[in-house]
Coordinates of C-alpha atoms and ligand atoms in Angstrom, one line a residue:
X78 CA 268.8 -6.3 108.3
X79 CA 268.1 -9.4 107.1
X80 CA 269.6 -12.8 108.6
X81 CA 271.7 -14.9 105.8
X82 CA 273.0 -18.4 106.0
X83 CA 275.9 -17.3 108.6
X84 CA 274.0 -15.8 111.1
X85 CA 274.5 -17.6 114.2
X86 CA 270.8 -16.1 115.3
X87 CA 270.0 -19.5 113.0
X88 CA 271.1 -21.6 115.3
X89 CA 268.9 -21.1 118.2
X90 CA 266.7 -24.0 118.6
X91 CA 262.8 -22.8 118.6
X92 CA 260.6 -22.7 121.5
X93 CA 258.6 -25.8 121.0
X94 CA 262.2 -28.0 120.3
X95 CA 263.0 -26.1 123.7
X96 CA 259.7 -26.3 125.4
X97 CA 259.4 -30.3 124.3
X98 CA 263.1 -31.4 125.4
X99 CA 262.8 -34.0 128.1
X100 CA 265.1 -32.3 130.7
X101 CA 263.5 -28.9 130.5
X102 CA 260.2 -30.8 131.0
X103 CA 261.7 -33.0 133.6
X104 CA 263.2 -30.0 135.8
X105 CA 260.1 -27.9 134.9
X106 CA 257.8 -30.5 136.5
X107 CA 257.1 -27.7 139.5
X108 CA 256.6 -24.6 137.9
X109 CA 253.8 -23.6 135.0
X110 CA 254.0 -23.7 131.8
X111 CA 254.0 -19.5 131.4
X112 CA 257.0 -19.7 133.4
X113 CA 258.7 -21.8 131.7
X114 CA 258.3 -19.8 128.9
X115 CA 258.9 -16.9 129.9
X116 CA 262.9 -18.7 130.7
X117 CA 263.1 -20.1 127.8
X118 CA 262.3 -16.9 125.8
X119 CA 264.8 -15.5 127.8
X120 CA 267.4 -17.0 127.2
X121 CA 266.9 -17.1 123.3
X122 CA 266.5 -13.1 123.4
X123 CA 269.6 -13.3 125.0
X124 CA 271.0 -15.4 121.9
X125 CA 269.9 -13.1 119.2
X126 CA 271.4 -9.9 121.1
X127 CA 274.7 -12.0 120.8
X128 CA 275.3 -11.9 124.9
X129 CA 275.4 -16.1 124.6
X130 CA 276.1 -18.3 121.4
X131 CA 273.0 -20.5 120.3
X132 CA 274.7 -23.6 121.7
X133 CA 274.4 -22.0 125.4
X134 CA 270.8 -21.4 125.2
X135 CA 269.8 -25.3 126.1
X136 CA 272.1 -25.2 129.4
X137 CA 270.9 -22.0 129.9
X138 CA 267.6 -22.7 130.0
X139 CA 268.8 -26.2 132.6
X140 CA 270.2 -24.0 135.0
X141 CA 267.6 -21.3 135.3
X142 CA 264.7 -24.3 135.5
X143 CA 266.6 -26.7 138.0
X144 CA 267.5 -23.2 140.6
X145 CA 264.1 -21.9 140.9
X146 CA 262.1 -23.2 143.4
X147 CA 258.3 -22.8 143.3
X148 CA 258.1 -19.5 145.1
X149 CA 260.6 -17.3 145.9
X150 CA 260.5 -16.9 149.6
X151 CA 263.3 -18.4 151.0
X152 CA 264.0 -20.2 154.8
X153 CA 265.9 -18.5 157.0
X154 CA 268.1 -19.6 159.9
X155 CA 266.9 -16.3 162.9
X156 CA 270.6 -15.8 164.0
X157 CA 269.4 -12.6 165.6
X158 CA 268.6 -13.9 168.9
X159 CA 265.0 -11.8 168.4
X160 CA 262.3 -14.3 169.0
X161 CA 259.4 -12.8 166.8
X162 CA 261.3 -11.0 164.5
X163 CA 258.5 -9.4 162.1
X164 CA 260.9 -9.8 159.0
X165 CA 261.9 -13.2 159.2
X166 CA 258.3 -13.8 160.0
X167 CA 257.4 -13.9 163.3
X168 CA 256.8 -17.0 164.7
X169 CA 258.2 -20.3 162.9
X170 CA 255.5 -23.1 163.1
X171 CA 256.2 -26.1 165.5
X172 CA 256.8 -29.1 163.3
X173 CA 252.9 -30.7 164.3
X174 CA 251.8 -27.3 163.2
X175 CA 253.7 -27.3 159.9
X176 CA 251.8 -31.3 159.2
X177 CA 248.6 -29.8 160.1
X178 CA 248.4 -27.6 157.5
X179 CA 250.4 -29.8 154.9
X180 CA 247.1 -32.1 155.6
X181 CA 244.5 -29.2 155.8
X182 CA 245.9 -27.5 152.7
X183 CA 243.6 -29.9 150.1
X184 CA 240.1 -30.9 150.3
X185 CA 239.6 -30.6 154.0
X186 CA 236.9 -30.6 156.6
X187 CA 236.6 -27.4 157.5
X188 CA 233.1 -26.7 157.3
X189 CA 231.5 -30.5 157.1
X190 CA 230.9 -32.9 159.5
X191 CA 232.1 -36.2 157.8
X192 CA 229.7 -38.3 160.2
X193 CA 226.6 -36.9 158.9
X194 CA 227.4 -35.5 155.8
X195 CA 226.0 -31.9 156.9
X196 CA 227.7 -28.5 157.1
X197 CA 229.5 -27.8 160.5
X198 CA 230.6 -24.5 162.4
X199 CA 233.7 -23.1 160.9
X200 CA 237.2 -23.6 162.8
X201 CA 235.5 -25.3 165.6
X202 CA 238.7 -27.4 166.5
X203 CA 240.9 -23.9 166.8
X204 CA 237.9 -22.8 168.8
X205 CA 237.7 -25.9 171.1
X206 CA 241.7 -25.9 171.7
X207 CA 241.9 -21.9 172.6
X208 CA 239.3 -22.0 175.1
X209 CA 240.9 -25.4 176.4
X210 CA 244.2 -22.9 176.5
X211 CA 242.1 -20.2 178.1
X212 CA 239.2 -21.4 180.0
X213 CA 238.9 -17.9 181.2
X214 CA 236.9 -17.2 178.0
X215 CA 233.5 -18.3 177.3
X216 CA 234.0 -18.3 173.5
X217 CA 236.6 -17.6 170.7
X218 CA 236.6 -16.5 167.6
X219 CA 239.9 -16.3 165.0
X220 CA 240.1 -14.4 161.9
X221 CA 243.3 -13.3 159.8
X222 CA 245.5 -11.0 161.9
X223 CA 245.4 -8.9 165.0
X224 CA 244.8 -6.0 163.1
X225 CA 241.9 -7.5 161.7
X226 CA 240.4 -8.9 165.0
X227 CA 240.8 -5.1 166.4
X228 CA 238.8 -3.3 163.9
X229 CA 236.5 -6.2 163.6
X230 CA 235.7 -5.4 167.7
X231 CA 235.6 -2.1 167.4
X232 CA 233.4 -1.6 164.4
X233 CA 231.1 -3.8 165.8
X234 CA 230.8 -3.0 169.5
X235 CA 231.1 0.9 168.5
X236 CA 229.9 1.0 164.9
X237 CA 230.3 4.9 164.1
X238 CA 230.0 5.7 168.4
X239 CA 232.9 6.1 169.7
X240 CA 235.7 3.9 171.2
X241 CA 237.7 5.4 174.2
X242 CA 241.2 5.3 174.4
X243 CA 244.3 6.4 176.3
X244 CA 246.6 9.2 174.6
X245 CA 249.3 7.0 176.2
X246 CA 248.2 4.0 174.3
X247 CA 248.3 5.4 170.9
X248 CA 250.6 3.4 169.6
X249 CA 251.9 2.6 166.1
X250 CA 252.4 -1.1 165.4
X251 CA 255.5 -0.7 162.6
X252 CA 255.7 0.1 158.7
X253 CA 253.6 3.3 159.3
X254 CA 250.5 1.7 161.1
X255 CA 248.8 3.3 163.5
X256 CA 246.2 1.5 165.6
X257 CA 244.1 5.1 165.9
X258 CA 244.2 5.0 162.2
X259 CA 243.0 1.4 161.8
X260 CA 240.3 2.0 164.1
X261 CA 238.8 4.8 162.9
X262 CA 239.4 3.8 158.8
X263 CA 236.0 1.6 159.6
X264 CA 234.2 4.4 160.8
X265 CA 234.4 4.9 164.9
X266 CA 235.0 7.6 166.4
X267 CA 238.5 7.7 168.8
X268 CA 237.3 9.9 172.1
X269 CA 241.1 10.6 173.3
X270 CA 241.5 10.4 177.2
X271 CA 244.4 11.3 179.5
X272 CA 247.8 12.4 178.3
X273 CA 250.7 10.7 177.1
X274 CA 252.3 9.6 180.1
X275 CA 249.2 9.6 182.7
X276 CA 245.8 8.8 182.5
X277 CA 243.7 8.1 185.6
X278 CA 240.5 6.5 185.9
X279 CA 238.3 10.0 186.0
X280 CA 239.9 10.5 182.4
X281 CA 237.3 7.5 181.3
X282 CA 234.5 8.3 183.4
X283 CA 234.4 11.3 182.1
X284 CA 234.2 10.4 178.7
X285 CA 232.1 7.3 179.1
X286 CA 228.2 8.5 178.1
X287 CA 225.1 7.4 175.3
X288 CA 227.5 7.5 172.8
X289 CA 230.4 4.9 173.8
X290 CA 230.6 2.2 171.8
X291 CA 233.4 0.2 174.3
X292 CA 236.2 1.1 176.0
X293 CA 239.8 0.3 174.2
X294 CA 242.8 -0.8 176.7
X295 CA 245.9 -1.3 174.4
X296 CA 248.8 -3.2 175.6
X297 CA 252.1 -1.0 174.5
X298 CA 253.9 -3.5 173.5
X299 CA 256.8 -1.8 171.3
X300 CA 257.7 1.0 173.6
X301 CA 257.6 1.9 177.4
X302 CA 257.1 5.2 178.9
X303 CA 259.2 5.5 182.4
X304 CA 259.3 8.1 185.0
X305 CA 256.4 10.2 186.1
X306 CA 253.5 7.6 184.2
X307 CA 250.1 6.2 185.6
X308 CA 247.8 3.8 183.3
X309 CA 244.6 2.4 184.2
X310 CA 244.6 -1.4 184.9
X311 CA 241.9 -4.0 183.7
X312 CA 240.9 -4.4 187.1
X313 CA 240.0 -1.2 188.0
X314 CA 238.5 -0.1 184.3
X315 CA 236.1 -3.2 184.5
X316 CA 234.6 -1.7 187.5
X317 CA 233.5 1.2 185.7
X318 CA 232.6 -0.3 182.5
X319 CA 230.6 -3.0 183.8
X320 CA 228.2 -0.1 186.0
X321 CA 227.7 1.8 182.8
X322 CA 226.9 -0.9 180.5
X323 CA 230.0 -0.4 178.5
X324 CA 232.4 -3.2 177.0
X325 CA 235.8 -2.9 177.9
X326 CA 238.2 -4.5 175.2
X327 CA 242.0 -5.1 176.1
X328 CA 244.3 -5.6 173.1
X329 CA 247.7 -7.4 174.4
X330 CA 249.4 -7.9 171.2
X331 CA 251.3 -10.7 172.1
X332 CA 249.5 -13.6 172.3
X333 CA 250.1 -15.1 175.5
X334 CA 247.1 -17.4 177.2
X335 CA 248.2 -17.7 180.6
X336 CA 251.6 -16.0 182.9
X337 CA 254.7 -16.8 181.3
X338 CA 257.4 -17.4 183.8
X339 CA 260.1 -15.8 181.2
X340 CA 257.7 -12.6 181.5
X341 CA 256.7 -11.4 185.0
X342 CA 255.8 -8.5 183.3
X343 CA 253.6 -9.1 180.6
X344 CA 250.1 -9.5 180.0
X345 CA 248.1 -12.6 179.3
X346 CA 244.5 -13.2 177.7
X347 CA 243.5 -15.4 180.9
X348 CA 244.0 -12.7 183.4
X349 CA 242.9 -10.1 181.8
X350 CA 239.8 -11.9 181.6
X351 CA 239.9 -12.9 185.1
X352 CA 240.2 -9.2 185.9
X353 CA 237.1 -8.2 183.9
X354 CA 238.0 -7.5 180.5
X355 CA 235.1 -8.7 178.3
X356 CA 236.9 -9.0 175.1
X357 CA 240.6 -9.7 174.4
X358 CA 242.9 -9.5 171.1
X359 CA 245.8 -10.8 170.4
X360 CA 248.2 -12.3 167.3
X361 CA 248.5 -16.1 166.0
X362 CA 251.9 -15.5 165.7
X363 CA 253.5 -13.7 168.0
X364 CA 254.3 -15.2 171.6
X365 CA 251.5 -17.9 170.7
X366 CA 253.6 -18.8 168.5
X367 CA 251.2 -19.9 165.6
X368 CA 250.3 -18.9 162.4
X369 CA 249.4 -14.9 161.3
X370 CA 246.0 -14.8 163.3
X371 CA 244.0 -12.4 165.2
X372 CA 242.7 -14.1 168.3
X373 CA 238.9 -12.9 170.0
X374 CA 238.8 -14.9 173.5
X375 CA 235.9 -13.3 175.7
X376 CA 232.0 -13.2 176.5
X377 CA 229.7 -15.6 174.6
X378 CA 227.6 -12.4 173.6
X379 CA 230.0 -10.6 172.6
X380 CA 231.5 -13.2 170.4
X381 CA 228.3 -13.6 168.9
X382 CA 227.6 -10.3 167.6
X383 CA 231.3 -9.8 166.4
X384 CA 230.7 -13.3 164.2
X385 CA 227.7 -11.6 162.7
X386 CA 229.0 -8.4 161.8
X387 CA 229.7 -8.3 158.1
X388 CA 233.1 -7.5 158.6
X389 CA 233.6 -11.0 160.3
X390 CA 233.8 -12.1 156.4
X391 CA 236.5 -9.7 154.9
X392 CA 238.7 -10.9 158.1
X393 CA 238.3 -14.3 158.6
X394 CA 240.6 -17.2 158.8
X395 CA 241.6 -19.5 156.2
X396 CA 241.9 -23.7 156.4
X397 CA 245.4 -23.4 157.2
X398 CA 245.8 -20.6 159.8
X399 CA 243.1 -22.8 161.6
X400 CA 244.5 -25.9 161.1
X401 CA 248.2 -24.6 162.6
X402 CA 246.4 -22.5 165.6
X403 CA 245.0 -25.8 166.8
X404 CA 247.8 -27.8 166.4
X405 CA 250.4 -25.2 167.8
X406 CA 247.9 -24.8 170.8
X407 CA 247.3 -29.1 171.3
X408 CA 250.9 -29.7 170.4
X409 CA 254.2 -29.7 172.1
X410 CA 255.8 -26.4 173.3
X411 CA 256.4 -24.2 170.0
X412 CA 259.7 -22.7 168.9
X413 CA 259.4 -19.2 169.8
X414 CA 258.0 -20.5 173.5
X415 CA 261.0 -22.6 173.9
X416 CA 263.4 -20.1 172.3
X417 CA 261.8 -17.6 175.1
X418 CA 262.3 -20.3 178.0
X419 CA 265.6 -21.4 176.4
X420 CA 268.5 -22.0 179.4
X421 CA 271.1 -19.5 179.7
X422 CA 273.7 -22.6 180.5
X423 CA 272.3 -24.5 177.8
X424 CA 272.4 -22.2 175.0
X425 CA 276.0 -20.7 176.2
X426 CA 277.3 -25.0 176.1
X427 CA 275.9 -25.3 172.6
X428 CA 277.3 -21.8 171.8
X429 CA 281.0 -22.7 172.7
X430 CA 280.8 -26.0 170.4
X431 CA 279.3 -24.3 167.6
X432 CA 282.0 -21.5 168.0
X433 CA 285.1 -24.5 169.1
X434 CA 284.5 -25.8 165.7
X435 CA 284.8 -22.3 164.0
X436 CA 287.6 -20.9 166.0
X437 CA 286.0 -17.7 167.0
X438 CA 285.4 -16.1 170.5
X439 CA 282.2 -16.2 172.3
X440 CA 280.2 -12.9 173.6
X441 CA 277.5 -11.6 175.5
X442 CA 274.8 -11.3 173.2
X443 CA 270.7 -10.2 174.8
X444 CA 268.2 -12.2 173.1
X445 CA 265.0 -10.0 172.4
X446 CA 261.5 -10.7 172.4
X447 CA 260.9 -8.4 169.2
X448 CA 257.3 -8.1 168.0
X449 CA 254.4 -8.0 170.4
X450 CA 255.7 -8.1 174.0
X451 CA 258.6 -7.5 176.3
X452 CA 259.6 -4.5 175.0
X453 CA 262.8 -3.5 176.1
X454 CA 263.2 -7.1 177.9
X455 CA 266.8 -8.2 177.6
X456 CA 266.9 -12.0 177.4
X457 CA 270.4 -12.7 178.3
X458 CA 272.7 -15.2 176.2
X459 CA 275.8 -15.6 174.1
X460 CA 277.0 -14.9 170.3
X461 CA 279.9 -16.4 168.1
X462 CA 281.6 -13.6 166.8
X463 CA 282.8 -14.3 163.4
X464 CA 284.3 -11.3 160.9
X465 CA 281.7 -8.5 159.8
X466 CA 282.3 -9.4 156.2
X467 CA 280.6 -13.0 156.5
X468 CA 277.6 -11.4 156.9
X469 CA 276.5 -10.9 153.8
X470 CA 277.8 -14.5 152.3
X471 CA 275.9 -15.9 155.1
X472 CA 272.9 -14.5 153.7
X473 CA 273.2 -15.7 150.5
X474 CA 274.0 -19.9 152.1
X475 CA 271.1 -21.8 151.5
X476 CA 269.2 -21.6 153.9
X477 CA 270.2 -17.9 154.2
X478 CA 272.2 -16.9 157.9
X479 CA 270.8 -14.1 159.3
X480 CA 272.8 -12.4 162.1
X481 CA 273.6 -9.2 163.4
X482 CA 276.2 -6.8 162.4
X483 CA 277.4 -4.8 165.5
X484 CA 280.7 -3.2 166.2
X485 CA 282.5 -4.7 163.2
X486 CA 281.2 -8.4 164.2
X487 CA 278.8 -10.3 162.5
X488 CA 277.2 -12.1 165.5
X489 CA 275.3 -15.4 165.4
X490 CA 272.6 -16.1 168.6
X491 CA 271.7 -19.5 168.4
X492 CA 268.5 -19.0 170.7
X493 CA 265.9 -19.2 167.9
X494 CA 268.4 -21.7 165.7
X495 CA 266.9 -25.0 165.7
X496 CA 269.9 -27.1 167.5
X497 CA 269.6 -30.0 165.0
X498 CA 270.7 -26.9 162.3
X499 CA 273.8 -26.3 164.4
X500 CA 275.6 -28.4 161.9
X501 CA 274.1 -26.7 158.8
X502 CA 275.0 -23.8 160.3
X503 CA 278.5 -24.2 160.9
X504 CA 278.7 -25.3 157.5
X505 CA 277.4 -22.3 156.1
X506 CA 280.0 -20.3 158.0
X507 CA 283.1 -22.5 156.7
X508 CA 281.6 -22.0 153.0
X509 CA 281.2 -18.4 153.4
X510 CA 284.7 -17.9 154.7
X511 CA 285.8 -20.6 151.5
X512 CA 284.1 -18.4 149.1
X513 CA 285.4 -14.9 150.8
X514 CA 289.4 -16.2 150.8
X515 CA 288.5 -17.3 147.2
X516 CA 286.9 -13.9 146.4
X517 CA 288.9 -12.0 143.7
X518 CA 289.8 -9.1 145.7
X519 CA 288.4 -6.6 148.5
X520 CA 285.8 -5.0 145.8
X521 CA 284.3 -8.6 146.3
X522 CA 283.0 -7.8 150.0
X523 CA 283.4 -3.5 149.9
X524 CA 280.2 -3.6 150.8
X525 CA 280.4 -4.8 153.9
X526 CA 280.5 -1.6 155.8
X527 CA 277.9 -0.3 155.1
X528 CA 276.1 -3.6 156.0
X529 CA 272.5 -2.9 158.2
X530 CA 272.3 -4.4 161.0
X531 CA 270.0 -7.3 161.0
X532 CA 268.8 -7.4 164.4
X533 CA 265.9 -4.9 164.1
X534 CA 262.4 -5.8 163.5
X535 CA 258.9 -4.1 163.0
X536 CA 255.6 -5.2 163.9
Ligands
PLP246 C1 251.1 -6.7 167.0 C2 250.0 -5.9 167.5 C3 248.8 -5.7 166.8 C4 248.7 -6.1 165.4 O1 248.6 -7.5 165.3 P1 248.9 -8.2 163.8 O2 248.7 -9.6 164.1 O3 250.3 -7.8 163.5 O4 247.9 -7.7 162.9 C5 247.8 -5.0 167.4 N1 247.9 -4.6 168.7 C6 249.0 -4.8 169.4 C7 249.0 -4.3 170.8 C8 250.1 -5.5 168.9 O5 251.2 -5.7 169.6

């Protein structure tokens, strides 16, 4: 078919009127060009198959250029109460965290020593604040995840020997990961010893011989086992390890340097160095509360050959992990420490006000830990409970509300909110109830039943 005069298809202004129009280039200042494109070719194919008239396709093109923002991950306020909750990605950055790697994400010093004009040592200042953190190690080493720092140690200190672990410390870390996997996908050898719910020192000595490459102590840190259990402590596996020659590596998980009042229970890098562990792994950003990391605090030999192993490259950090684990670790408290120490009269004050200005009841609400350490913990706090159907108009306020739907409630913890948000969050909760009364009937919100609660996180 061939257009005539009459067809509105005519009118459509072309792409380089469209492309050249002041306000498209003004409101397209942060995205590329092929994006840019790619909206305005949009919305013209959207002219020709008649779905807009011609005359649309200019504020078409406005609105679709002045909404997008340069990427498409959004912020969050963590109404879950869960402190490092894997989804909303773990640990949010303290605010001298978030400068450092505003200034470390140019041209930065990272490997140059501006006072003589000569290449320096890598992540030196990371290095210099973790073992000021930990002065239990002798030397530290950071590369890009905890994952990463694991298989680095074991591939090096075992190569294709074998690394001995616990049957009750095969754990898997979320989304289908399995640390026994990971560890043996670079070429060592698992030797399995003990059972699932006991394992007793004889269980390593009997597997410890010419072909041990170190011995692995894992830190279950998503699950518990209860009841008729024993487990091997660093103090009493160094021992053993340390008379055959052997290097005993502990993998906490969570990222704590030193005992954390908040967390009688769980591990930290310092002791379990004190106690003889000659290696230790943890995560940036989980109970550190920094940036995605995999932390290596321990001997200065062993260090040293996991730095040289080839792998070292494929895993290591970048500028702006290293610039946030050294601020987070020199700076102020971070959020997810203070969200952990937060006080239960505190947070239950600010609750009430928060909830006094929305009209709804206050309830008992556990905060959580979530990713990497005190499993199981209840942290104990309060909620607002608000309607179920907010839920998923709080989601959509900008920035999005995350809660948790429970028992027909959608319940907001304030514990990892950011009290200077309190106001943007109340806000949010008066708009989404606006826009719900406003909603052309109940096949607006039918959704909402089937709503997933929010509250549950992966590693
Ligand atoms: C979280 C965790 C890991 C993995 O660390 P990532 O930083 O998520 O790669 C490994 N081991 C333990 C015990 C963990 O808790």
């Amino acid at each position: 078919m061939v257009a005539d005069e009459q067809d509105p298809r005519r009118r459509i202004p072309r792409t380089d009127q469209l492309l050249g129009h002041p306000q498209v280039r003004a409101a397209g200042e942060a995205m590329s060009e092929r994006v840019v494109r790619g909206i305005v070719r949009a919305a013209q194919d959207r002219a020709r198959r008649g779905d807009i008239p011609p005359e649309q396709v200019l504020e078409e093109i406005l609105a679709a250029v002045g909404e997008r923002p340069a990427g498409s991950l959004r912020p969050v306020l963590n109404a879950t109460g869960v402190i490092v909750h894997t989804n909303l990605g773990r640990a949010p950055l303290s605010e001298v965290a978030r400068r450092a790697v505003s200034d470390a994400a140019g041209y930065t010093d990272v490997e140059f020593d501006l006072a003589t004009g000569a290449r320096s040592r890598r992540g030196a200042g990371a290095r210099a604040a973790l073992l000021a953190a930990c002065p239990q190690a002798e030397d530290a080493l950071v590369v890009n995840n905890g994952a990463a720092a694991l298989v680095l140690a074991t591939t090096a200190l075992a190569g294709t020997g074998e690394v001995v672990l616990s049957r009750g410390e095969m754990i898997e870390i979320g989304a289908g990961f399995r640390l026994p996997d990971l560890i043996a996908s670079a070429g060592a050898q698992l030797r399995e010893v003990g059972t699932t719910n006991r394992t007793h020192l004889a269980d390593y000595t009997d597997a410890l011989g010419a072909n041990t490459g170190c011995v692995l102590s894992i830190h279950t840190s998503n699950y518990r086992i209860i009841g008729f259990t024993s487990s091997v402590p660093i103090a009493q596996l160094a021992p053993v390890c340390r008379e055959a020659g052997v290097p005993l590596v502990a993998d906490l998980g969570s990222g704590l340097l030193q005992p954390e009042q908040a967390l009688p229970e769980e591990p930290d890098a310092g002791t379990a160095l004190r106690e003889g562990a000659d290696l230790v792994i943890a995560s940036g950003d989980k109970l550190l509360g920094g940036p995605q990391a995999g932390i290596l605090l321990g001997k200065r030999e062993i260090i040293a050959r996991l730095a040289r192993h080839p792998l070292a490259r494929a895993v290591r950090a970048d500028k702006l992990a290293l610039a946030a684990v050294e601020a987070t670790l020199t700076g102020p408290t971070p959020p997810v420490l203070a969200a952990l120490r937060t006080d239960p009269r505190q947070l239950r004050a600010r609750t009430e006000q928060v909830a006094a200005r929305l009209g709804a009841p206050v309830v008992e609400h556990d905060g959580r830990v979530g990713g990497g350490g005190g499993a199981e913990v209840p942290l104990p706090g309060w909620a607002i409970q608000l309607e179920e159907q907010l839920a998923t108009a709080l989601r959509s306020a900008d920035p999005a509300v995350v809660g948790t739907v429970k028992d027909g409630a959608c319940l907001l913890d304030l514990r990892c909110v950011p009290q200077a948000q309190d106001d943007t969050l109340t806000q949010a909760v008066i708009a989404a109830r606006e826009r719900l009364a406003g909603a052309p009937g109940p096949g607006a919100h039918s959704r909402a039943g089937a709503e997933p609660t929010t509250g549950e996180e992966q590693e």
